[in-house]
GROMACS .gro file of C-alpha atoms in nm:
model
  119
    1MET     CA    1  -0.002   5.527   8.154
    2ASN     CA    2   0.043   5.727   7.836
    3GLU     CA    3  -0.245   5.871   7.631
    4LYS     CA    4  -0.258   5.575   7.390
    5GLU     CA    5  -0.270   5.322   7.676
    6LYS     CA    6  -0.539   5.525   7.850
    7ALA     CA    7  -0.749   5.538   7.532
    8GLU     CA    8  -0.714   5.160   7.484
    9TYR     CA    9  -0.805   5.102   7.849
   10LEU     CA   10  -1.121   5.314   7.820
   11ILE     CA   11  -1.223   5.136   7.499
   12ARG     CA   12  -1.174   4.789   7.654
   13ASN     CA   13  -1.370   4.882   7.965
   14GLY     CA   14  -1.644   5.039   7.755
   15GLN     CA   15  -1.669   4.716   7.559
   16ARG     CA   16  -1.711   4.528   7.889
   17VAL     CA   17  -2.000   4.753   7.989
   18LYS     CA   18  -2.164   4.712   7.650
   19SER     CA   19  -2.114   4.334   7.654
   20ARG     CA   20  -2.270   4.294   8.000
   21ARG     CA   21  -2.555   4.530   7.910
   22GLU     CA   22  -2.632   4.327   7.599
   23GLN     CA   23  -2.606   3.996   7.785
   24LEU     CA   24  -2.870   4.128   8.024
   25HIS     CA   25  -3.086   4.247   7.733
   26LEU     CA   26  -3.080   4.608   7.848
   27THR     CA   27  -3.088   4.910   7.622
   28GLN     CA   28  -2.862   5.207   7.684
   29GLU     CA   29  -3.172   5.398   7.796
   30GLN     CA   30  -3.266   5.129   8.048
   31LEU     CA   31  -2.913   5.111   8.188
   32ALA     CA   32  -2.896   5.489   8.215
   33SER     CA   33  -3.225   5.494   8.404
   34LEU     CA   34  -3.117   5.218   8.643
   35LEU     CA   35  -2.799   5.412   8.717
   36GLY     CA   36  -2.973   5.746   8.769
   37TYR     CA   37  -2.862   5.916   8.448
   38GLN     CA   38  -3.101   6.151   8.270
   39SER     CA   39  -3.027   6.007   7.924
   40LYS     CA   40  -2.830   5.739   7.745
   41THR     CA   41  -2.556   5.986   7.645
   42SER     CA   42  -2.331   5.904   7.941
   43ILE     CA   43  -2.368   5.529   7.881
   44ASN     CA   44  -2.288   5.575   7.512
   45LYS     CA   45  -1.974   5.776   7.593
   46ILE     CA   46  -1.857   5.506   7.833
   47GLU     CA   47  -1.928   5.225   7.586
   48ILE     CA   48  -1.734   5.391   7.303
   49GLY     CA   49  -1.441   5.470   7.531
   50ARG     CA   50  -1.475   5.846   7.536
   51ASN     CA   51  -1.532   5.850   7.914
   52GLY     CA   52  -1.456   5.606   8.192
   53ILE     CA   53  -1.697   5.488   8.457
   54PRO     CA   54  -1.700   5.754   8.729
   55GLN     CA   55  -1.550   5.621   9.049
   56SER     CA   56  -1.863   5.733   9.236
   57LYS     CA   57  -2.075   5.507   9.011
   58MET     CA   58  -1.847   5.201   8.993
   59ARG     CA   59  -2.039   4.999   9.255
   60ASP     CA   60  -2.370   5.089   9.095
   61PHE     CA   61  -2.247   4.978   8.751
   62ALA     CA   62  -2.122   4.648   8.896
   63LYS     CA   63  -2.451   4.583   9.075
   64VAL     CA   64  -2.677   4.671   8.782
   65LEU     CA   65  -2.459   4.477   8.536
   66GLN     CA   66  -2.452   4.180   8.778
   67THR     CA   67  -2.075   4.161   8.789
   68ASP     CA   68  -1.802   4.300   9.008
   69ILE     CA   69  -1.574   4.601   9.003
   70SER     CA   70  -1.268   4.387   8.920
   71TYR     CA   71  -1.430   4.272   8.597
   72LEU     CA   72  -1.530   4.627   8.502
   73MET     CA   73  -1.175   4.745   8.568
   74GLY     CA   74  -1.037   4.478   8.335
   75ASP     CA   75  -0.881   4.251   8.596
   76TYR     CA   76  -1.024   3.934   8.441
   77GLU     CA   77  -1.246   3.796   8.166
   78ILE     CA   78  -1.571   3.609   8.214
   79ASP     CA   79  -1.747   3.368   7.990
   80GLU     CA   80  -2.091   3.446   7.863
   81PRO     CA   81  -2.348   3.308   8.107
   82ASP     CA   82  -2.542   3.005   7.998
   83ASP     CA   83  -2.919   3.021   7.956
   84MET     CA   84  -2.988   2.875   8.300
   85THR     CA   85  -2.769   3.135   8.469
   86VAL     CA   86  -2.938   3.417   8.279
   87MET     CA   87  -3.281   3.282   8.377
   88LYS     CA   88  -3.176   3.251   8.739
   89ARG     CA   89  -3.049   3.608   8.750
   90GLN     CA   90  -3.374   3.731   8.597
   91ILE     CA   91  -3.577   3.543   8.856
   92ILE     CA   92  -3.362   3.682   9.138
   93LYS     CA   93  -3.425   4.031   9.004
   94LEU     CA   94  -3.800   3.965   8.986
   95VAL     CA   95  -3.808   3.823   9.340
   96GLU     CA   96  -3.657   4.149   9.462
   97ILE     CA   97  -3.926   4.367   9.300
   98ASP     CA   98  -4.236   4.150   9.254
   99THR     CA   99  -4.511   4.142   9.515
  100ASP     CA  100  -4.624   3.786   9.426
  101LYS     CA  101  -4.304   3.618   9.536
  102ASP     CA  102  -4.421   3.263   9.607
  103VAL     CA  103  -4.410   3.142   9.245
  104LEU     CA  104  -4.084   3.320   9.179
  105LYS     CA  105  -3.926   3.180   9.495
  106TYR     CA  106  -4.033   2.831   9.388
  107CYS     CA  107  -3.875   2.882   9.045
  108LEU     CA  108  -3.558   3.011   9.205
  109ARG     CA  109  -3.542   2.711   9.439
  110VAL     CA  110  -3.585   2.469   9.149
  111LEU     CA  111  -3.316   2.642   8.945
  112THR     CA  112  -3.084   2.656   9.243
  113GLU     CA  113  -3.115   2.282   9.286
  114ARG     CA  114  -3.010   2.232   8.924
  115ILE     CA  115  -2.719   2.475   8.888
  116CYS     CA  116  -2.455   2.640   9.102
  117TYR     CA  117  -2.539   2.978   9.245
  118VAL     CA  118  -2.393   3.261   9.037
  119ASP     CA  119  -2.386   3.604   9.198
   0.00000   0.00000   0.00000
Protein backbone atom coordinates (compact mmCIF):
# COMPACT_ATOMS: atom_id res chain seq x y z
CA MET A 1 0.00 0.00 0.00
CA ASN A 2 1.52 3.31 -1.03
CA GLU A 3 1.26 6.52 1.01
CA LYS A 4 -1.76 7.83 -0.92
CA GLU A 5 -3.67 4.54 -0.48
CA LYS A 6 -2.78 4.47 3.22
CA ALA A 7 -4.03 8.04 3.68
CA GLU A 8 -7.31 7.22 1.89
CA TYR A 9 -7.71 4.07 3.99
CA LEU A 10 -7.23 6.01 7.24
CA ILE A 11 -9.71 8.68 6.14
CA ARG A 12 -12.36 6.08 5.19
CA ASN A 13 -11.95 4.22 8.46
CA GLY A 14 -12.04 7.47 10.42
CA GLN A 15 -15.30 8.33 8.70
CA ARG A 16 -16.69 4.95 9.79
CA VAL A 17 -15.80 5.67 13.41
CA LYS A 18 -17.36 9.12 13.22
CA SER A 19 -20.50 7.78 11.52
CA ARG A 20 -21.05 5.07 14.15
CA ARG A 21 -20.31 7.52 16.98
CA GLU A 22 -22.89 9.95 15.61
CA GLN A 23 -25.46 7.20 15.04
CA LEU A 24 -25.10 6.31 18.71
CA HIS A 25 -25.38 9.99 19.71
CA LEU A 26 -21.98 10.02 21.39
CA THR A 27 -19.65 12.99 21.53
CA GLN A 28 -15.94 12.59 20.92
CA GLU A 29 -15.43 13.18 24.64
CA GLN A 30 -17.88 10.41 25.57
CA LEU A 31 -16.31 7.95 23.14
CA ALA A 32 -12.84 8.80 24.41
CA SER A 33 -13.95 8.20 27.99
CA LEU A 34 -15.60 4.87 27.13
CA LEU A 35 -12.38 3.75 25.45
CA GLY A 36 -10.10 4.86 28.27
CA TYR A 37 -8.55 7.88 26.58
CA GLN A 38 -7.75 10.97 28.64
CA SER A 39 -9.20 13.39 26.06
CA LYS A 40 -10.99 13.54 22.73
CA THR A 41 -7.74 14.29 20.85
CA SER A 42 -7.07 10.66 19.94
CA ILE A 43 -10.65 10.18 18.71
CA ASN A 44 -10.42 13.36 16.64
CA LYS A 45 -7.15 12.22 15.03
CA ILE A 46 -8.71 8.87 14.13
CA GLU A 47 -11.86 10.47 12.73
CA ILE A 48 -9.94 12.88 10.48
CA GLY A 49 -7.64 10.11 9.25
CA ARG A 50 -4.44 11.31 10.85
CA ASN A 51 -4.12 8.13 12.93
CA GLY A 52 -5.56 4.65 12.63
CA ILE A 53 -7.29 2.71 15.37
CA PRO A 54 -4.55 1.08 17.45
CA GLN A 55 -4.64 -2.68 17.09
CA SER A 56 -4.73 -2.99 20.88
CA LYS A 57 -7.99 -0.96 20.94
CA MET A 58 -9.73 -2.47 17.90
CA ARG A 59 -12.00 -4.80 19.92
CA ASP A 60 -12.86 -2.01 22.33
CA PHE A 61 -13.80 0.33 19.47
CA ALA A 62 -15.99 -2.37 17.90
CA LYS A 63 -17.74 -3.10 21.19
CA VAL A 64 -18.36 0.53 22.16
CA LEU A 65 -19.48 1.44 18.62
CA GLN A 66 -21.75 -1.65 18.56
CA THR A 67 -20.27 -3.03 15.38
CA ASP A 68 -17.53 -5.47 14.49
CA ILE A 69 -13.88 -5.26 13.58
CA SER A 70 -14.56 -6.16 9.94
CA TYR A 71 -16.75 -3.09 9.54
CA LEU A 72 -14.16 -0.83 11.20
CA MET A 73 -11.48 -2.23 8.90
CA GLY A 74 -13.58 -1.40 5.84
CA ASP A 75 -14.55 -4.93 4.85
CA TYR A 76 -18.21 -4.03 4.32
CA GLU A 77 -20.79 -1.26 4.55
CA ILE A 78 -23.79 -1.19 6.84
CA ASP A 79 -27.03 0.66 6.54
CA GLU A 80 -28.00 3.16 9.16
CA PRO A 81 -30.00 1.40 11.87
CA ASP A 82 -33.70 2.09 11.99
CA ASP A 83 -35.25 3.75 15.05
CA MET A 84 -36.37 0.45 16.57
CA THR A 85 -32.86 -0.99 16.33
CA VAL A 86 -31.36 2.11 17.93
CA MET A 87 -33.91 1.95 20.75
CA LYS A 88 -33.22 -1.73 21.29
CA ARG A 89 -29.47 -1.16 21.49
CA GLN A 90 -30.01 1.64 24.00
CA ILE A 91 -32.20 -0.59 26.15
CA ILE A 92 -29.63 -3.40 26.01
CA LYS A 93 -26.99 -0.94 27.17
CA LEU A 94 -29.23 0.25 30.02
CA VAL A 95 -30.03 -3.33 31.09
CA GLU A 96 -26.30 -3.93 31.46
CA ILE A 97 -25.76 -0.94 33.77
CA ASP A 98 -29.11 -0.17 35.44
CA THR A 99 -30.00 -1.64 38.82
CA ASP A 100 -33.78 -1.54 38.18
CA LYS A 101 -33.73 -4.08 35.38
CA ASP A 102 -37.30 -5.40 35.44
CA VAL A 103 -38.83 -2.56 33.41
CA LEU A 104 -35.93 -2.50 31.00
CA LYS A 105 -36.04 -6.27 30.52
CA TYR A 106 -39.76 -6.01 29.78
CA CYS A 107 -39.11 -3.31 27.18
CA LEU A 108 -36.35 -5.38 25.64
CA ARG A 109 -38.62 -8.43 25.46
CA VAL A 110 -41.38 -6.42 23.77
CA LEU A 111 -38.96 -4.96 21.24
CA THR A 112 -37.40 -8.34 20.59
CA GLU A 113 -40.80 -9.76 19.75
CA ARG A 114 -41.30 -7.00 17.17
CA ILE A 115 -37.92 -6.90 15.42
CA CYS A 116 -35.01 -9.18 14.67
CA TYR A 117 -32.17 -9.17 17.14
CA VAL A 118 -29.30 -6.93 16.01
CA ASP A 119 -26.00 -7.36 17.81
